[in-house]
Coordinates of C-alpha atoms in Angstrom, one line a residue:
M92 CA -101.9 121.2 -198.9
K93 CA -102.8 120.1 -202.3
D94 CA -102.0 123.6 -203.7
Y95 CA -98.4 122.8 -202.7
F96 CA -98.0 119.7 -204.6
K97 CA -99.5 121.1 -207.4
N98 CA -97.1 124.0 -207.5
Q99 CA -94.2 122.0 -207.3
P100 CA -91.8 121.9 -209.6
K101 CA -91.3 118.7 -211.4
P102 CA -88.6 117.0 -209.3
V103 CA -85.7 115.9 -211.0
S104 CA -84.9 111.7 -211.7
S105 CA -82.7 111.6 -208.6
K106 CA -84.9 113.1 -206.4
V107 CA -82.0 115.1 -205.0
E108 CA -80.5 118.5 -205.4
T109 CA -77.6 118.9 -208.3
F110 CA -74.6 121.4 -208.3
P111 CA -73.9 123.3 -211.4
V112 CA -71.9 120.5 -214.1
R113 CA -68.2 121.7 -213.8
T114 CA -66.5 121.2 -217.4
R115 CA -62.9 122.0 -216.2
K116 CA -61.6 118.9 -213.4
S117 CA -62.3 120.3 -209.8
L118 CA -59.8 118.8 -207.4
F119 CA -62.8 118.1 -205.1
R120 CA -64.9 116.6 -207.4
Y121 CA -64.0 113.0 -205.5
F122 CA -64.9 114.5 -202.3
P123 CA -68.1 112.7 -201.2
L124 CA -66.8 109.2 -201.9
A125 CA -63.4 110.5 -200.3
S126 CA -65.3 111.7 -197.4
L127 CA -67.0 108.8 -196.6
L128 CA -64.2 106.5 -197.2
F129 CA -61.9 108.6 -194.4
S130 CA -65.0 108.6 -191.9
F131 CA -64.8 104.9 -191.9
V132 CA -61.0 105.0 -191.4
I133 CA -60.9 107.9 -189.0
V134 CA -63.8 106.5 -186.9
T135 CA -61.9 103.3 -186.0
V136 CA -58.7 105.0 -185.5
L137 CA -59.9 107.3 -183.1
H138 CA -61.8 104.6 -181.6
L139 CA -58.6 102.7 -180.6
P140 CA -57.9 104.8 -177.5
L141 CA -61.4 104.5 -176.3
S142 CA -60.6 101.0 -175.0
V143 CA -58.7 102.4 -172.2
F144 CA -62.3 103.7 -170.6
P145 CA -63.0 102.2 -167.3
M146 CA -66.3 100.1 -167.5
H147 CA -69.1 102.1 -165.8
T148 CA -72.5 100.6 -164.8
D149 CA -74.4 100.3 -168.1
Q150 CA -71.8 99.1 -169.8
G151 CA -71.3 96.5 -167.1
V152 CA -74.9 94.9 -167.1
W153 CA -74.7 94.4 -170.9
A154 CA -71.3 93.1 -170.9
T155 CA -72.5 90.9 -168.4
A156 CA -75.6 90.1 -170.3
G157 CA -73.3 89.3 -173.2
M158 CA -71.1 86.9 -171.1
A159 CA -74.2 85.2 -169.6
I160 CA -75.5 84.6 -173.4
N161 CA -72.4 83.3 -174.6
S162 CA -72.8 81.1 -172.0
D163 CA -76.0 79.2 -172.9
K164 CA -78.3 81.5 -170.7
V165 CA -81.6 82.6 -171.9
F166 CA -82.3 86.0 -171.9
F167 CA -85.3 86.9 -169.4
K168 CA -85.1 83.9 -168.3
D169 CA -81.8 83.4 -166.7
Y170 CA -81.0 87.0 -166.8
K171 CA -83.6 88.8 -165.1
H172 CA -83.9 92.2 -166.8
F173 CA -87.1 94.8 -168.5
N174 CA -85.2 95.6 -171.8
L175 CA -85.5 93.8 -175.3
P176 CA -82.0 92.6 -175.4
G177 CA -80.1 94.5 -179.1
L178 CA -77.5 95.2 -176.7
G179 CA -76.3 92.1 -174.5
F180 CA -76.3 90.2 -178.6
S181 CA -74.1 92.8 -179.7
Y182 CA -72.1 92.1 -176.2
A183 CA -71.7 88.6 -176.7
I184 CA -70.7 88.8 -180.3
A185 CA -67.5 91.8 -179.2
L186 CA -66.5 89.5 -176.2
D187 CA -66.5 86.5 -179.2
L188 CA -63.6 88.3 -180.7
V189 CA -61.9 90.2 -177.3
D190 CA -60.9 89.3 -174.5
S191 CA -61.2 92.5 -172.4
P192 CA -64.6 93.6 -171.4
Q193 CA -63.2 97.0 -171.9
E194 CA -62.4 96.5 -175.4
A195 CA -65.5 94.8 -175.9
S196 CA -67.5 98.3 -175.7
M197 CA -65.4 100.0 -177.9
L198 CA -66.0 97.9 -180.3
V199 CA -69.3 97.5 -179.6
N200 CA -69.3 101.6 -180.1
L201 CA -67.0 101.5 -183.2
A202 CA -69.4 99.5 -184.8
G203 CA -72.7 101.3 -184.1
S204 CA -70.1 104.3 -185.5
I205 CA -70.1 102.2 -188.8
L206 CA -73.3 102.0 -189.4
I207 CA -74.5 105.2 -188.6
I208 CA -71.8 106.9 -190.8
S209 CA -73.3 104.8 -193.5
G210 CA -77.2 105.9 -192.3
I211 CA -76.2 109.9 -192.1
Y212 CA -74.2 109.6 -195.3
L213 CA -76.7 107.8 -197.2
L214 CA -80.1 109.6 -196.3
L215 CA -78.3 113.0 -196.7
G216 CA -77.4 112.0 -200.2
L217 CA -80.7 111.0 -201.2
T218 CA -82.8 113.7 -199.2
V219 CA -80.4 116.7 -199.5
N220 CA -77.6 116.2 -201.6
K221 CA -73.7 114.2 -201.6
I222 CA -71.8 117.1 -200.4
A223 CA -74.3 117.3 -196.8
A224 CA -74.0 113.7 -196.8
A225 CA -69.9 114.1 -196.5
W226 CA -69.5 117.2 -194.2
A227 CA -71.6 115.0 -192.0
V228 CA -70.0 112.0 -191.7
L229 CA -66.8 113.9 -191.9
I230 CA -68.4 115.6 -188.2
F231 CA -69.0 112.8 -187.0
S232 CA -66.2 110.8 -187.4
I233 CA -64.0 113.3 -186.0
L234 CA -66.5 114.6 -183.5
W235 CA -68.2 112.0 -181.8
P236 CA -65.4 109.4 -180.4
T237 CA -63.3 112.5 -179.3
H238 CA -66.3 113.7 -177.6
I239 CA -67.9 110.8 -175.5
L240 CA -68.3 110.1 -172.4
H241 CA -67.1 106.8 -170.8
F242 CA -70.4 106.4 -169.5
H243 CA -72.3 107.1 -172.7
I244 CA -70.0 104.5 -174.6
A245 CA -72.0 101.6 -176.2
Q246 CA -75.0 103.2 -175.2
K247 CA -78.9 101.4 -176.3
D248 CA -80.3 105.0 -177.9
F249 CA -77.2 105.1 -179.8
M250 CA -76.9 101.8 -181.3
A251 CA -80.9 102.2 -182.4
A252 CA -79.8 105.1 -184.0
F253 CA -78.2 103.2 -187.1
G254 CA -81.6 101.7 -187.8
L255 CA -83.4 104.5 -187.3
L256 CA -81.3 106.1 -190.4
L257 CA -81.2 103.3 -192.7
G258 CA -84.9 102.6 -192.4
T259 CA -86.0 106.0 -193.1
W260 CA -83.4 106.0 -196.5
L261 CA -84.5 102.7 -197.7
S262 CA -88.6 103.9 -196.9
A263 CA -87.4 107.4 -198.9
R264 CA -85.3 105.3 -201.2
A265 CA -88.6 103.0 -202.0
V266 CA -90.5 106.3 -203.0
T267 CA -88.1 107.3 -205.7
K268 CA -89.2 104.2 -208.2
S269 CA -86.0 102.7 -208.0
K270 CA -85.5 99.2 -208.3
W271 CA -85.7 97.1 -205.7
Q272 CA -88.7 99.1 -204.0
K273 CA -90.6 96.3 -202.6
S274 CA -87.2 95.0 -201.1
S275 CA -86.6 98.5 -199.5
I276 CA -89.9 99.4 -197.5
F277 CA -89.5 95.5 -196.7
L278 CA -85.7 95.9 -195.2
S279 CA -86.9 99.5 -193.7
G280 CA -88.8 97.6 -191.8
L281 CA -86.4 95.4 -190.6
M282 CA -84.4 98.0 -189.8
V283 CA -86.7 99.3 -187.5
G284 CA -87.1 96.4 -186.0
I285 CA -83.9 96.1 -184.8
S286 CA -83.9 99.4 -183.3
I287 CA -86.9 98.3 -181.3
M288 CA -84.7 95.5 -180.0
Y289 CA -81.8 97.8 -178.6
K290 CA -84.8 100.5 -177.8
P291 CA -88.9 99.6 -177.8
V292 CA -89.6 103.5 -177.4
F293 CA -87.9 103.7 -181.2
G294 CA -90.8 102.0 -182.5
I295 CA -92.6 105.5 -183.2
T296 CA -90.3 105.5 -186.0
L297 CA -92.4 102.6 -187.9
I298 CA -95.6 104.5 -186.6
L299 CA -93.6 107.6 -188.9
L300 CA -92.8 106.2 -191.8
A301 CA -96.6 104.2 -192.0
M302 CA -97.8 107.6 -191.7
T303 CA -95.3 109.0 -194.1
F304 CA -96.7 107.1 -196.8
I305 CA -100.6 107.4 -195.8
L306 CA -100.1 111.2 -195.8
R307 CA -98.3 111.0 -199.9
F308 CA -101.0 109.0 -201.0
I309 CA -103.2 111.5 -200.2
F310 CA -101.5 115.2 -200.6
A311 CA -100.1 113.4 -203.8
S312 CA -103.5 112.2 -205.8
D313 CA -103.2 115.6 -207.7
S314 CA -99.6 116.3 -208.2
P315 CA -98.5 116.6 -211.9
S316 CA -95.8 114.3 -211.0
P317 CA -96.7 111.0 -212.3
D318 CA -93.7 109.7 -209.6
D319 CA -95.6 110.8 -206.9
K320 CA -99.2 109.0 -207.6
M321 CA -99.4 106.0 -205.6
S322 CA -102.8 103.9 -205.5
L323 CA -104.3 102.5 -202.9
Y324 CA -103.2 99.0 -203.9
E325 CA -99.5 100.4 -203.5
L326 CA -100.5 101.9 -200.1
I327 CA -101.4 98.4 -198.6
R328 CA -98.5 97.2 -200.0
N329 CA -95.9 98.9 -198.6
L330 CA -97.7 99.3 -195.4
A331 CA -97.8 95.3 -195.5
L332 CA -94.3 95.8 -196.5
L333 CA -93.4 97.7 -193.9
T334 CA -94.9 95.9 -191.2
A335 CA -93.6 92.5 -192.2
G336 CA -90.1 93.4 -191.9
T337 CA -90.6 95.0 -188.2
M338 CA -92.4 91.7 -187.6
T339 CA -90.1 89.4 -188.4
V340 CA -87.9 91.0 -186.1
A341 CA -90.5 89.8 -183.9
L342 CA -90.8 86.4 -184.9
L343 CA -87.5 85.6 -184.7
F344 CA -87.1 87.0 -181.2
L345 CA -90.5 85.0 -180.1
I346 CA -89.1 82.2 -181.3
Y347 CA -86.1 82.2 -179.1
L348 CA -87.9 83.5 -175.9
Y349 CA -89.8 80.3 -177.0
Q350 CA -87.8 77.6 -177.0
G351 CA -86.2 79.3 -174.0
D352 CA -89.3 79.0 -172.2
A353 CA -88.7 82.7 -171.4
L354 CA -92.8 84.4 -172.9
S355 CA -93.6 84.9 -169.6
D356 CA -90.2 86.6 -168.1
C357 CA -90.4 88.6 -171.1
Y358 CA -93.6 89.8 -170.6
N359 CA -93.8 90.5 -167.2
G360 CA -90.5 92.0 -167.3
V361 CA -90.8 94.6 -170.6
F362 CA -95.1 95.2 -169.9
V363 CA -95.1 94.7 -166.6
F364 CA -91.7 96.4 -164.6
A365 CA -91.0 98.3 -167.5
P366 CA -93.7 100.9 -167.5
I367 CA -93.7 101.3 -163.8
Y368 CA -89.5 101.8 -163.8
A369 CA -90.4 104.3 -166.2
Q370 CA -92.3 106.5 -164.1
I371 CA -89.4 107.3 -161.7
S372 CA -87.5 110.2 -161.5
R373 CA -89.0 111.8 -164.3
L374 CA -87.7 115.6 -164.6
P375 CA -90.4 118.6 -165.1
V376 CA -90.5 119.4 -168.6
F377 CA -88.8 122.6 -168.7
Q378 CA -85.6 120.5 -167.3
Q379 CA -85.6 118.5 -169.6
I380 CA -85.9 121.2 -172.1
Y381 CA -82.5 122.5 -170.3
F382 CA -80.4 119.2 -170.5
L383 CA -81.2 119.4 -174.5
L384 CA -80.0 122.2 -175.1
V385 CA -76.7 122.2 -172.8
H386 CA -76.2 118.9 -174.7
S387 CA -76.7 120.6 -178.2
F388 CA -73.5 122.5 -177.9
M389 CA -71.5 119.0 -178.6
L390 CA -68.6 120.6 -176.4
C391 CA -65.5 118.2 -175.4
K392 CA -63.6 118.8 -172.2
P393 CA -62.4 121.1 -171.5
F394 CA -64.2 124.0 -171.1
D395 CA -61.5 126.7 -172.4
N396 CA -61.7 129.7 -174.0
L397 CA -61.4 127.6 -177.2
A398 CA -64.3 125.5 -176.4
I399 CA -65.9 129.3 -176.8
V400 CA -64.8 129.8 -180.2
H401 CA -65.7 126.3 -181.0
L402 CA -69.2 126.8 -179.6
L403 CA -69.8 130.0 -181.5
L404 CA -68.7 128.2 -184.5
W405 CA -70.5 125.4 -184.5
L406 CA -74.1 127.4 -183.6
L407 CA -73.7 129.2 -186.6
I408 CA -72.9 126.6 -189.1
L409 CA -76.6 124.8 -187.1
L410 CA -78.0 128.4 -187.9
I411 CA -76.8 128.1 -191.5
G412 CA -78.0 124.4 -191.9
F413 CA -81.2 125.0 -190.7
G414 CA -81.6 127.7 -192.7
S415 CA -80.7 125.9 -196.0
L416 CA -83.0 123.0 -195.2
F417 CA -86.2 125.8 -195.0
K418 CA -84.9 128.1 -197.9
K419 CA -86.4 129.0 -201.3
G420 CA -86.4 125.8 -203.8
F421 CA -87.8 123.3 -201.1
V422 CA -87.4 120.2 -202.0
K423 CA -90.1 117.6 -200.9
M424 CA -87.8 114.4 -200.0
R425 CA -85.7 116.8 -197.0
L426 CA -89.7 115.6 -195.7
W427 CA -88.2 112.3 -194.9
L428 CA -85.3 114.2 -192.3
S429 CA -88.6 115.4 -190.3
I430 CA -88.7 111.5 -189.0
P431 CA -85.5 111.2 -187.8
F432 CA -85.6 114.7 -186.0
T433 CA -89.2 113.4 -184.6
T434 CA -88.1 110.3 -183.5
A435 CA -85.4 112.1 -181.7
L436 CA -87.6 114.3 -179.9
F437 CA -89.8 111.8 -178.6
T438 CA -87.5 109.1 -177.5
Y439 CA -85.7 112.3 -175.6
F440 CA -89.3 113.4 -173.7
I441 CA -91.1 110.2 -173.5
Q442 CA -87.9 108.9 -171.0
G443 CA -88.3 112.0 -169.1
K444 CA -85.1 111.7 -166.9
S445 CA -82.4 113.6 -169.1
F446 CA -79.5 111.4 -168.8
G447 CA -76.9 112.0 -171.1
Y448 CA -77.5 109.0 -173.4
Y449 CA -81.0 110.0 -173.8
N450 CA -80.0 113.1 -176.3
I451 CA -77.8 111.0 -178.5
P452 CA -80.5 110.8 -181.3
W453 CA -80.7 114.3 -181.3
K454 CA -77.2 115.1 -181.3
L455 CA -76.8 113.3 -184.3
C456 CA -79.5 114.9 -186.4
L457 CA -77.4 118.1 -185.1
I458 CA -74.6 116.7 -186.7
M459 CA -76.9 116.2 -189.9
T460 CA -77.6 119.9 -189.9
A461 CA -74.0 121.2 -189.4
G462 CA -73.7 118.7 -192.7
C463 CA -76.4 121.2 -194.3
G464 CA -74.7 124.0 -193.3
L465 CA -70.9 123.1 -194.7
S466 CA -72.8 122.0 -197.9
Y467 CA -74.6 125.6 -198.2
L468 CA -71.4 127.4 -197.9
Y469 CA -69.7 124.8 -200.5
K470 CA -72.4 125.5 -202.9
Q471 CA -72.2 129.2 -202.7
S472 CA -68.5 128.5 -203.6
E473 CA -69.4 126.7 -207.1
N474 CA -71.8 129.2 -207.6
N475 CA -68.5 131.7 -207.9
P476 CA -66.4 129.6 -209.7
G477 CA -63.5 132.1 -210.8
R478 CA -62.8 131.5 -206.6
S479 CA -64.4 128.2 -206.1
E480 CA -61.2 126.5 -205.2
L481 CA -60.2 128.8 -202.8
R482 CA -63.6 129.1 -201.0
K483 CA -64.1 125.6 -200.9
A484 CA -60.0 125.7 -199.0
V485 CA -60.9 128.4 -196.6
I486 CA -64.1 125.8 -195.6
F487 CA -61.7 123.1 -195.3
T488 CA -59.7 125.2 -192.7
L489 CA -62.6 126.2 -191.2
F490 CA -63.7 122.5 -190.3
I491 CA -60.6 121.6 -189.7
V492 CA -58.6 123.9 -187.7
L493 CA -61.0 126.3 -185.8
I494 CA -64.1 123.6 -184.9
F495 CA -62.9 120.4 -184.8
G496 CA -58.3 120.9 -184.8
R497 CA -59.5 121.4 -181.0
C498 CA -60.7 118.1 -180.4
L499 CA -57.9 116.2 -181.8
L500 CA -55.5 118.6 -180.7
F501 CA -56.4 119.8 -177.1
S502 CA -59.4 117.9 -175.9
Q503 CA -59.3 115.8 -172.6
Y504 CA -59.5 112.6 -175.1
A505 CA -56.2 113.8 -176.2
R506 CA -54.5 114.7 -173.7
V507 CA -55.4 111.6 -171.6
E508 CA -57.0 109.3 -173.2
V509 CA -54.4 108.6 -176.2
P510 CA -51.1 109.3 -173.9
V511 CA -52.7 106.2 -171.8
W512 CA -53.2 104.1 -175.1
Q513 CA -50.0 104.6 -176.5
G514 CA -48.6 103.5 -173.3
K515 CA -47.1 106.8 -172.4
I516 CA -48.9 107.1 -168.9
D517 CA -49.8 104.3 -166.6
R518 CA -53.4 103.0 -167.0
G519 CA -53.6 102.4 -162.9
T520 CA -52.1 106.3 -162.8
Y521 CA -54.7 107.3 -165.3
L522 CA -57.3 105.5 -163.6
K523 CA -56.9 106.7 -160.0
R524 CA -56.5 110.6 -161.5
Y525 CA -59.5 110.8 -162.9
F526 CA -61.5 108.3 -162.1
N527 CA -60.4 107.5 -158.1
W528 CA -63.8 109.6 -157.2
V529 CA -66.9 108.4 -154.7
K530 CA -70.5 110.1 -155.7
D531 CA -71.9 110.4 -152.2
A532 CA -75.0 112.2 -153.4
E533 CA -75.9 110.0 -156.2
G534 CA -74.4 106.9 -154.3
Y535 CA -72.1 105.5 -157.0
P536 CA -68.4 103.6 -155.8
S537 CA -65.6 105.1 -158.2
D538 CA -64.3 103.6 -161.2
Y539 CA -61.0 102.7 -159.7
N540 CA -62.2 100.8 -156.9
M541 CA -64.7 99.3 -159.4
E542 CA -61.6 98.1 -161.4
K543 CA -59.4 96.9 -158.7
L544 CA -62.1 95.1 -156.9
G545 CA -62.8 93.2 -160.0
H546 CA -59.0 91.9 -160.6
W547 CA -58.9 90.9 -157.3
I548 CA -62.3 88.7 -157.0
K549 CA -60.5 87.1 -160.2
E550 CA -57.0 86.3 -158.6
N551 CA -59.0 85.5 -156.1
S552 CA -61.3 83.4 -157.4
L553 CA -61.6 80.3 -160.2
P554 CA -62.6 80.9 -163.8
H555 CA -66.1 78.2 -163.1
E556 CA -66.7 80.2 -159.7
K557 CA -69.7 82.4 -159.2
I558 CA -70.2 85.4 -157.3
L559 CA -73.3 87.9 -156.6
V560 CA -73.5 91.6 -156.6
W561 CA -76.4 92.9 -154.5
G562 CA -76.5 96.7 -156.3
L563 CA -75.6 98.3 -159.5
G564 CA -72.2 97.5 -159.9
C565 CA -72.4 94.6 -162.4
Q566 CA -69.2 95.3 -164.2
L567 CA -68.0 93.6 -161.2
Y568 CA -69.1 90.4 -163.3
A569 CA -66.9 91.8 -166.6
L570 CA -63.9 93.0 -165.2
S571 CA -63.2 89.6 -163.1
E572 CA -64.6 87.2 -166.0
R573 CA -66.8 85.5 -163.4
L574 CA -70.8 85.1 -163.8
Y575 CA -73.4 85.7 -161.6
A576 CA -75.2 83.5 -159.4
T577 CA -79.1 83.1 -159.5
H578 CA -81.1 84.5 -162.2
S579 CA -81.0 88.2 -161.1
P580 CA -77.6 90.0 -161.8
F581 CA -78.6 93.1 -159.7
D582 CA -81.4 93.8 -157.3
L583 CA -83.0 96.5 -158.6
I584 CA -86.0 94.1 -160.1
L585 CA -86.0 92.0 -156.8
T586 CA -86.4 95.2 -154.6
S587 CA -88.4 98.2 -156.5
N588 CA -91.4 99.5 -154.7
L589 CA -94.2 98.1 -156.8
R590 CA -97.5 98.9 -154.8
Q591 CA -99.5 100.3 -157.4
S592 CA -99.3 96.9 -159.6
P593 CA -100.4 93.3 -157.9
K594 CA -99.6 92.2 -161.0
A595 CA -96.1 93.2 -160.7
R596 CA -96.1 92.2 -157.2
A597 CA -96.7 88.9 -157.9
W598 CA -94.0 88.4 -160.2
Q599 CA -91.5 90.1 -158.3
K600 CA -92.7 88.0 -154.9
T601 CA -92.3 84.6 -157.3
L602 CA -88.8 86.3 -158.3
R603 CA -87.5 86.4 -154.5
E604 CA -88.7 82.7 -153.5
E605 CA -86.7 81.4 -157.0
F606 CA -83.3 83.9 -156.1
I607 CA -83.0 83.1 -152.3
T608 CA -83.6 79.0 -153.3
Q609 CA -80.9 79.5 -156.3
L610 CA -78.8 81.2 -154.2
A611 CA -78.7 78.6 -151.1
E612 CA -77.9 76.0 -153.5
E613 CA -75.3 77.8 -155.7
K614 CA -73.6 79.4 -153.5
P615 CA -71.5 81.9 -155.2
R616 CA -68.0 82.1 -153.5
F617 CA -68.6 85.8 -152.8
I618 CA -71.0 88.2 -152.1
V619 CA -70.6 92.3 -152.7
L620 CA -72.8 94.6 -151.6
L621 CA -73.0 98.4 -151.9
A622 CA -73.4 100.4 -148.9
D623 CA -75.0 104.3 -149.1
D624 CA -75.5 103.5 -152.9
F625 CA -78.4 106.0 -153.1
T626 CA -79.6 106.7 -156.4
P627 CA -82.5 108.2 -158.3
V628 CA -84.1 104.8 -159.3
E629 CA -83.1 103.0 -155.7
S630 CA -84.5 104.7 -152.9
I631 CA -82.5 102.4 -150.4
S632 CA -78.9 100.9 -150.6
S633 CA -78.3 97.5 -151.6
K634 CA -77.3 96.8 -148.0
E635 CA -80.6 97.7 -146.4
A636 CA -82.2 96.3 -149.4
V637 CA -80.9 92.3 -148.1
K638 CA -83.5 92.8 -145.3
L639 CA -86.4 92.9 -148.7
I640 CA -85.9 89.2 -149.7
P641 CA -87.1 87.0 -147.0
G642 CA -84.2 84.4 -145.5
F643 CA -81.3 86.8 -147.2
Q644 CA -79.8 88.2 -144.1
T645 CA -80.1 85.3 -142.4
L646 CA -78.5 82.8 -145.3
L647 CA -76.1 85.7 -145.1
N648 CA -75.2 85.6 -141.7
N649 CA -74.5 82.1 -141.6
T650 CA -73.1 80.9 -144.8
Y651 CA -70.9 84.0 -144.8
A652 CA -68.3 85.9 -143.2
K653 CA -67.1 89.2 -144.4
E654 CA -63.8 89.7 -145.8
F655 CA -63.1 93.5 -145.9
S656 CA -64.5 96.7 -147.4
L657 CA -63.4 99.3 -150.3
D658 CA -65.2 102.1 -150.9
K659 CA -68.9 101.4 -150.9
F660 CA -68.3 97.5 -151.2
E661 CA -68.5 95.0 -148.5
I662 CA -67.0 92.0 -149.5
Y663 CA -68.4 88.8 -147.8
R664 CA -66.7 85.1 -148.7
L665 CA -68.4 82.1 -148.1
K666 CA -67.1 81.1 -144.8
T667 CA -66.6 76.9 -146.5
D668 CA -64.1 78.0 -148.8
K669 CA -60.7 77.1 -148.0
Q670 CA -58.9 80.0 -147.4

């Protein structure tokens, strides 16, 4: 390893690959900056039709958290949960800007997309070259909005990715001896801390960044380049700054919890309940690998003959991209790219359930790789000045027409969501046609009936009245614009089997007692039960789970009357309510 550093050519001061200097003016000389600006514009425009998506379970959970935060409720204390609240605060900001929860989901996803574009451009521009960065952000800005599904929008893993990318870039920037070196390392830790607030497993990024600094100190001591040198003092200082950045986020969060008297509930949710929940329904490793490979294809609906051409070209570009990263003349700065790749694979396999949104960070890594592939082809044309402009035009044609023209013209996004957003297709017809299904095997009610019921509750209740949705149907709170009764908007924590942990069972018993007391006092106008909603994380239906809470069934029988049934829903109205 030491010989490797000895034999490395002296790096250029900018630490990036450079292309041959052209004396004549080139049509493409402003391509990187133009691509970045165009990506910001196009990703914004392409996100607008995503506001027609119906809300799914996860989006409902976090939109409800945003509503609660905006109503001065304290996360963990007044909103029982087992994840950190980064996404809840994001929804709180979005719901302050727009009224529709569907638009809020789109807005959160758009904000994450803009930050991810910035992270991709800066990281690839520093470690590979600006041409690779330009192609990667173009790919992301066009492919991502047209590829995403309604239950993958604004997910925790996606939002955590911008902190991963920006944090890695800031640490990589610091070792180039550029200005604001100390500030860059501190901000790098800050970015990782923000990622952890969205998804705790992204804490692995902090460990990887620290290991990178340590390895540079160990193996670069004999390097002929003064830029690689690092004293023990500098190493300790860098590790301290990195840790301080992350701890700043942690300290602010602890102050929030302390002021809200939520420290105990946070500890029980994150460190007692969450590890038990994480072990439910884990898949064998070979299945996890299979699903990761399938989702790596980055195909959007429909899966037609044109999709095969799209797939083949996508795989070809990926192969060229991976090859270009390890080609002769390897530059040490590219080693920083191993951090997002390692984090993406770690977070995917450590969760073990292979839900579609778990592999989003991996997809972002593939997009960066594809950018490197197109950059390699672009550079090859630079080496042949006689036909440079023609070859670049061919690459643009390949990019626009054969690969992503399909996403913009022939995908379901183009054929369905865009016309609905434009008003050419009635939204009710859209929901009824594409989302009016019930997945009995998985226990989810249809998104069409979910939205229909949300509107009914809104029309038949007052803004200050509360409801209780007993089951994973939290989107009903956001759709009806009604807050939840008690401290538990869903039943998962109260009804999960916690036999293996006496500490978790004791906490759950306390929560059940508080829940039934609050329910009797608050008397929500409607209680919604879900029948036959068996899911991978719930072994019994929510309706049957009522019996697990002492006194709940009695209160329901004595105080509520069944109003009607819809899909998997059973709606109960308060008996004392004036009809």
